[in-house]
């Protein structure tokens, strides 16, 4: 919405229709509407306040990867191919998938630490076409959580790490391994792969119990 602000008056006067791609890693497209989720209700309400109303001067194309992480790159390619004016998405993996597909289309993303994850060069200046909001205070919080676990269960020696497939070699996985090695904990990796459904989680928990 912020990226669209400078061209509000121009869009209204020329009759141009802005094109917004809304992409979610899991939720069905029916939920990506003002009536489907409070979060998207807030998004479209703010767009309306800025002068963009769906069906009038705003076209919204909705996409879902349906919980299949192995489709993120494919979905990103399909979305970029439609040439939207702005892409709005959530989660770091989807943000990175879009960043790999385009360096020109503005991407607004809700992610983990964008600097640590390679989405931005700094919080002050992204250094590219990705902006948005981070709800992650940084990798250091992972170390604090590990320390808290050690205080709660001093006898713990093995810690299960449940994360999406591939996370083990990502910055968060590498950082956790380093912290655990430093304080004498063995980190046991259990990867969950797409589709992220109940069966996948049950299998992962069964593997961790073993």
PDB file of N, CA, C and O in Angstrom, residues 91-136:
ATOM      1  N   UNK A  91       5.916 -14.782   4.510  1.00  0.00           N
ATOM      2  CA  UNK A  91       6.952 -15.781   4.772  1.00  0.00           C
ATOM      3  C   UNK A  91       8.230 -15.501   3.989  1.00  0.00           C
ATOM      4  O   UNK A  91       8.198 -15.046   2.847  1.00  0.00           O
ATOM      5  N   UNK A  92       9.342 -15.813   4.633  1.00  0.00           N
ATOM      6  CA  UNK A  92      10.663 -15.589   4.038  1.00  0.00           C
ATOM      7  C   UNK A  92      10.882 -16.428   2.774  1.00  0.00           C
ATOM      8  O   UNK A  92      11.364 -15.899   1.771  1.00  0.00           O
ATOM      9  N   UNK A  93      10.559 -17.740   2.765  1.00  0.00           N
ATOM     10  CA  UNK A  93      10.806 -18.528   1.556  1.00  0.00           C
ATOM     11  C   UNK A  93      10.097 -17.970   0.317  1.00  0.00           C
ATOM     12  O   UNK A  93      10.679 -17.948  -0.771  1.00  0.00           O
ATOM     13  N   UNK A  94       8.852 -17.517   0.459  1.00  0.00           N
ATOM     14  CA  UNK A  94       8.155 -16.941  -0.691  1.00  0.00           C
ATOM     15  C   UNK A  94       8.792 -15.618  -1.101  1.00  0.00           C
ATOM     16  O   UNK A  94       8.927 -15.315  -2.283  1.00  0.00           O
ATOM     17  N   UNK A  95       9.194 -14.826  -0.112  1.00  0.00           N
ATOM     18  CA  UNK A  95       9.871 -13.582  -0.426  1.00  0.00           C
ATOM     19  C   UNK A  95      11.144 -13.817  -1.225  1.00  0.00           C
ATOM     20  O   UNK A  95      11.416 -13.118  -2.213  1.00  0.00           O
ATOM     21  N   UNK A  96      11.916 -14.823  -0.838  1.00  0.00           N
ATOM     22  CA  UNK A  96      13.149 -15.146  -1.551  1.00  0.00           C
ATOM     23  C   UNK A  96      12.854 -15.696  -2.943  1.00  0.00           C
ATOM     24  O   UNK A  96      13.592 -15.443  -3.899  1.00  0.00           O
ATOM     25  N   UNK A  97      11.770 -16.464  -3.064  1.00  0.00           N
ATOM     26  CA  UNK A  97      11.394 -16.998  -4.378  1.00  0.00           C
ATOM     27  C   UNK A  97      11.063 -15.870  -5.340  1.00  0.00           C
ATOM     28  O   UNK A  97      11.463 -15.883  -6.512  1.00  0.00           O
ATOM     29  N   UNK A  98      10.352 -14.862  -4.860  1.00  0.00           N
ATOM     30  CA  UNK A  98      10.024 -13.714  -5.708  1.00  0.00           C
ATOM     31  C   UNK A  98      11.258 -12.873  -6.010  1.00  0.00           C
ATOM     32  O   UNK A  98      11.433 -12.384  -7.122  1.00  0.00           O
ATOM     33  N   UNK A  99      12.120 -12.722  -5.026  1.00  0.00           N
ATOM     34  CA  UNK A  99      13.341 -11.948  -5.237  1.00  0.00           C
ATOM     35  C   UNK A  99      14.214 -12.598  -6.319  1.00  0.00           C
ATOM     36  O   UNK A  99      14.879 -11.902  -7.088  1.00  0.00           O
ATOM     37  N   UNK A 100      14.176 -13.927  -6.381  1.00  0.00           N
ATOM     38  CA  UNK A 100      14.959 -14.639  -7.389  1.00  0.00           C
ATOM     39  C   UNK A 100      14.367 -14.477  -8.783  1.00  0.00           C
ATOM     40  O   UNK A 100      15.076 -14.612  -9.788  1.00  0.00           O
ATOM     41  N   UNK A 101      13.072 -14.172  -8.864  1.00  0.00           N
ATOM     42  CA  UNK A 101      12.400 -14.078 -10.157  1.00  0.00           C
ATOM     43  C   UNK A 101      12.395 -12.664 -10.733  1.00  0.00           C
ATOM     44  O   UNK A 101      12.315 -12.491 -11.939  1.00  0.00           O
ATOM     45  N   UNK A 102      12.432 -11.649  -9.870  1.00  0.00           N
ATOM     46  CA  UNK A 102      12.379 -10.277 -10.378  1.00  0.00           C
ATOM     47  C   UNK A 102      13.153  -9.333  -9.474  1.00  0.00           C
ATOM     48  O   UNK A 102      13.114  -9.462  -8.246  1.00  0.00           O
ATOM     49  N   UNK A 103      13.851  -8.390 -10.100  1.00  0.00           N
ATOM     50  CA  UNK A 103      14.549  -7.340  -9.368  1.00  0.00           C
ATOM     51  C   UNK A 103      13.928  -5.983  -9.671  1.00  0.00           C
ATOM     52  O   UNK A 103      14.486  -4.950  -9.300  1.00  0.00           O
ATOM     53  N   UNK A 104      12.795  -5.984 -10.356  1.00  0.00           N
ATOM     54  CA  UNK A 104      12.161  -4.722 -10.748  1.00  0.00           C
ATOM     55  C   UNK A 104      10.761  -4.545 -10.163  1.00  0.00           C
ATOM     56  O   UNK A 104      10.384  -3.437  -9.793  1.00  0.00           O
ATOM     57  N   UNK A 105       9.972  -5.620 -10.080  1.00  0.00           N
ATOM     58  CA  UNK A 105       8.622  -5.501  -9.524  1.00  0.00           C
ATOM     59  C   UNK A 105       8.725  -5.326  -8.009  1.00  0.00           C
ATOM     60  O   UNK A 105       9.367  -6.141  -7.341  1.00  0.00           O
ATOM     61  N   UNK A 106       8.122  -4.283  -7.433  1.00  0.00           N
ATOM     62  CA  UNK A 106       8.165  -4.100  -5.979  1.00  0.00           C
ATOM     63  C   UNK A 106       7.509  -5.272  -5.251  1.00  0.00           C
ATOM     64  O   UNK A 106       6.410  -5.698  -5.611  1.00  0.00           O
ATOM     65  N   UNK A 107       8.193  -5.780  -4.235  1.00  0.00           N
ATOM     66  CA  UNK A 107       7.695  -6.898  -3.433  1.00  0.00           C
ATOM     67  C   UNK A 107       7.515  -6.413  -2.004  1.00  0.00           C
ATOM     68  O   UNK A 107       8.467  -5.951  -1.372  1.00  0.00           O
ATOM     69  N   UNK A 108       6.294  -6.483  -1.499  1.00  0.00           N
ATOM     70  CA  UNK A 108       6.008  -6.146  -0.105  1.00  0.00           C
ATOM     71  C   UNK A 108       5.803  -7.467   0.627  1.00  0.00           C
ATOM     72  O   UNK A 108       4.883  -8.222   0.292  1.00  0.00           O
ATOM     73  N   UNK A 109       6.650  -7.745   1.615  1.00  0.00           N
ATOM     74  CA  UNK A 109       6.623  -9.055   2.257  1.00  0.00           C
ATOM     75  C   UNK A 109       6.644  -8.945   3.768  1.00  0.00           C
ATOM     76  O   UNK A 109       7.266  -8.038   4.327  1.00  0.00           O
ATOM     77  N   UNK A 110       5.963  -9.864   4.420  1.00  0.00           N
ATOM     78  CA  UNK A 110       6.051 -10.024   5.872  1.00  0.00           C
ATOM     79  C   UNK A 110       6.958 -11.224   6.105  1.00  0.00           C
ATOM     80  O   UNK A 110       6.625 -12.343   5.709  1.00  0.00           O
ATOM     81  N   UNK A 111       8.128 -10.991   6.697  1.00  0.00           N
ATOM     82  CA  UNK A 111       9.148 -12.029   6.757  1.00  0.00           C
ATOM     83  C   UNK A 111       9.789 -12.108   8.135  1.00  0.00           C
ATOM     84  O   UNK A 111       9.495 -11.321   9.028  1.00  0.00           O
ATOM     85  N   UNK A 112      10.701 -13.065   8.257  1.00  0.00           N
ATOM     86  CA  UNK A 112      11.602 -13.095   9.404  1.00  0.00           C
ATOM     87  C   UNK A 112      12.661 -12.002   9.171  1.00  0.00           C
ATOM     88  O   UNK A 112      12.466 -11.139   8.312  1.00  0.00           O
ATOM     89  N   UNK A 113      13.740 -12.031   9.913  1.00  0.00           N
ATOM     90  CA  UNK A 113      14.788 -11.017   9.801  1.00  0.00           C
ATOM     91  C   UNK A 113      15.240 -10.881   8.343  1.00  0.00           C
ATOM     92  O   UNK A 113      15.903 -11.771   7.810  1.00  0.00           O
ATOM     93  N   UNK A 114      14.877  -9.781   7.654  1.00  0.00           N
ATOM     94  CA  UNK A 114      15.175  -9.672   6.223  1.00  0.00           C
ATOM     95  C   UNK A 114      16.659  -9.532   5.915  1.00  0.00           C
ATOM     96  O   UNK A 114      17.107  -9.925   4.841  1.00  0.00           O
ATOM     97  N   UNK A 115      17.422  -8.980   6.855  1.00  0.00           N
ATOM     98  CA  UNK A 115      18.857  -8.821   6.619  1.00  0.00           C
ATOM     99  C   UNK A 115      19.559 -10.175   6.743  1.00  0.00           C
ATOM    100  O   UNK A 115      20.323 -10.583   5.865  1.00  0.00           O
ATOM    101  N   UNK A 116      19.282 -10.888   7.832  1.00  0.00           N
ATOM    102  CA  UNK A 116      19.903 -12.196   8.048  1.00  0.00           C
ATOM    103  C   UNK A 116      19.523 -13.179   6.955  1.00  0.00           C
ATOM    104  O   UNK A 116      20.321 -14.049   6.580  1.00  0.00           O
ATOM    105  N   UNK A 117      18.308 -13.056   6.433  1.00  0.00           N
ATOM    106  CA  UNK A 117      17.826 -13.986   5.418  1.00  0.00           C
ATOM    107  C   UNK A 117      18.181 -13.560   3.991  1.00  0.00           C
ATOM    108  O   UNK A 117      17.775 -14.205   3.029  1.00  0.00           O
ATOM    109  N   UNK A 118      18.894 -12.455   3.846  1.00  0.00           N
ATOM    110  CA  UNK A 118      19.359 -12.052   2.523  1.00  0.00           C
ATOM    111  C   UNK A 118      18.344 -11.330   1.669  1.00  0.00           C
ATOM    112  O   UNK A 118      18.559 -11.161   0.468  1.00  0.00           O
ATOM    113  N   UNK A 119      17.254 -10.858   2.273  1.00  0.00           N
ATOM    114  CA  UNK A 119      16.238 -10.138   1.507  1.00  0.00           C
ATOM    115  C   UNK A 119      16.549  -8.648   1.404  1.00  0.00           C
ATOM    116  O   UNK A 119      16.062  -7.975   0.495  1.00  0.00           O
ATOM    117  N   UNK A 120      17.322  -8.135   2.341  1.00  0.00           N
ATOM    118  CA  UNK A 120      17.632  -6.710   2.364  1.00  0.00           C
ATOM    119  C   UNK A 120      19.040  -6.507   2.887  1.00  0.00           C
ATOM    120  O   UNK A 120      19.566  -7.332   3.639  1.00  0.00           O
ATOM    121  N   UNK A 121      19.659  -5.385   2.474  1.00  0.00           N
ATOM    122  CA  UNK A 121      21.006  -5.092   2.949  1.00  0.00           C
ATOM    123  C   UNK A 121      20.983  -4.457   4.331  1.00  0.00           C
ATOM    124  O   UNK A 121      21.936  -4.583   5.094  1.00  0.00           O
ATOM    125  N   UNK A 122      19.891  -3.761   4.657  1.00  0.00           N
ATOM    126  CA  UNK A 122      19.733  -3.185   5.989  1.00  0.00           C
ATOM    127  C   UNK A 122      18.257  -2.886   6.213  1.00  0.00           C
ATOM    128  O   UNK A 122      17.471  -2.856   5.263  1.00  0.00           O
ATOM    129  N   UNK A 123      17.882  -2.653   7.467  1.00  0.00           N
ATOM    130  CA  UNK A 123      16.493  -2.315   7.762  1.00  0.00           C
ATOM    131  C   UNK A 123      16.161  -0.908   7.291  1.00  0.00           C
ATOM    132  O   UNK A 123      15.019  -0.609   6.939  1.00  0.00           O
ATOM    133  N   UNK A 124      17.168  -0.029   7.274  1.00  0.00           N
ATOM    134  CA  UNK A 124      16.930   1.346   6.841  1.00  0.00           C
ATOM    135  C   UNK A 124      16.765   1.438   5.328  1.00  0.00           C
ATOM    136  O   UNK A 124      15.917   2.173   4.825  1.00  0.00           O
ATOM    137  N   UNK A 125      17.576   0.689   4.600  1.00  0.00           N
ATOM    138  CA  UNK A 125      17.515   0.690   3.133  1.00  0.00           C
ATOM    139  C   UNK A 125      17.610  -0.744   2.638  1.00  0.00           C
ATOM    140  O   UNK A 125      18.629  -1.406   2.863  1.00  0.00           O
ATOM    141  N   UNK A 126      16.576  -1.184   1.955  1.00  0.00           N
ATOM    142  CA  UNK A 126      16.553  -2.594   1.556  1.00  0.00           C
ATOM    143  C   UNK A 126      17.603  -2.916   0.499  1.00  0.00           C
ATOM    144  O   UNK A 126      18.069  -4.040   0.405  1.00  0.00           O
ATOM    145  N   UNK A 127      17.975  -1.905  -0.320  1.00  0.00           N
ATOM    146  CA  UNK A 127      18.991  -2.144  -1.336  1.00  0.00           C
ATOM    147  C   UNK A 127      18.477  -2.901  -2.541  1.00  0.00           C
ATOM    148  O   UNK A 127      19.255  -3.351  -3.383  1.00  0.00           O
ATOM    149  N   UNK A 128      17.171  -3.062  -2.654  1.00  0.00           N
ATOM    150  CA  UNK A 128      16.609  -3.789  -3.787  1.00  0.00           C
ATOM    151  C   UNK A 128      15.132  -3.498  -3.920  1.00  0.00           C
ATOM    152  O   UNK A 128      14.670  -2.409  -3.570  1.00  0.00           O
ATOM    153  N   UNK A 129      14.391  -4.472  -4.411  1.00  0.00           N
ATOM    154  CA  UNK A 129      12.959  -4.276  -4.669  1.00  0.00           C
ATOM    155  C   UNK A 129      12.070  -4.924  -3.614  1.00  0.00           C
ATOM    156  O   UNK A 129      10.867  -5.053  -3.806  1.00  0.00           O
ATOM    157  N   UNK A 130      12.666  -5.346  -2.488  1.00  0.00           N
ATOM    158  CA  UNK A 130      11.887  -5.975  -1.416  1.00  0.00           C
ATOM    159  C   UNK A 130      11.771  -5.016  -0.236  1.00  0.00           C
ATOM    160  O   UNK A 130      12.769  -4.468   0.243  1.00  0.00           O
ATOM    161  N   UNK A 131      10.555  -4.796   0.221  1.00  0.00           N
ATOM    162  CA  UNK A 131      10.316  -4.007   1.432  1.00  0.00           C
ATOM    163  C   UNK A 131       9.234  -4.715   2.231  1.00  0.00           C
ATOM    164  O   UNK A 131       8.827  -5.810   1.870  1.00  0.00           O
ATOM    165  N   UNK A 132       8.796  -4.097   3.324  1.00  0.00           N
ATOM    166  CA  UNK A 132       7.722  -4.739   4.077  1.00  0.00           C
ATOM    167  C   UNK A 132       7.912  -4.656   5.560  1.00  0.00           C
ATOM    168  O   UNK A 132       8.443  -3.675   6.089  1.00  0.00           O
ATOM    169  N   UNK A 133       7.514  -5.713   6.252  1.00  0.00           N
ATOM    170  CA  UNK A 133       7.502  -5.741   7.707  1.00  0.00           C
ATOM    171  C   UNK A 133       8.156  -7.028   8.190  1.00  0.00           C
ATOM    172  O   UNK A 133       7.924  -8.103   7.627  1.00  0.00           O
ATOM    173  N   UNK A 134       8.983  -6.906   9.216  1.00  0.00           N
ATOM    174  CA  UNK A 134       9.555  -8.085   9.854  1.00  0.00           C
ATOM    175  C   UNK A 134       8.944  -8.236  11.233  1.00  0.00           C
ATOM    176  O   UNK A 134       8.860  -7.268  11.990  1.00  0.00           O
ATOM    177  N   UNK A 135       8.513  -9.432  11.550  1.00  0.00           N
ATOM    178  CA  UNK A 135       7.960  -9.704  12.882  1.00  0.00           C
ATOM    179  C   UNK A 135       8.967 -10.513  13.697  1.00  0.00           C
ATOM    180  O   UNK A 135       8.626 -11.129  14.699  1.00  0.00           O
ATOM    181  N   UNK A 136      10.236 -10.489  13.255  1.00  0.00           N
ATOM    182  CA  UNK A 136      11.297 -11.263  13.871  1.00  0.00           C
ATOM    183  C   UNK A 136      12.347 -10.310  14.441  1.00  0.00           C
ATOM    184  O   UNK A 136      12.875  -9.473  13.724  1.00  0.00           O
TER     185      UNK A 136
END
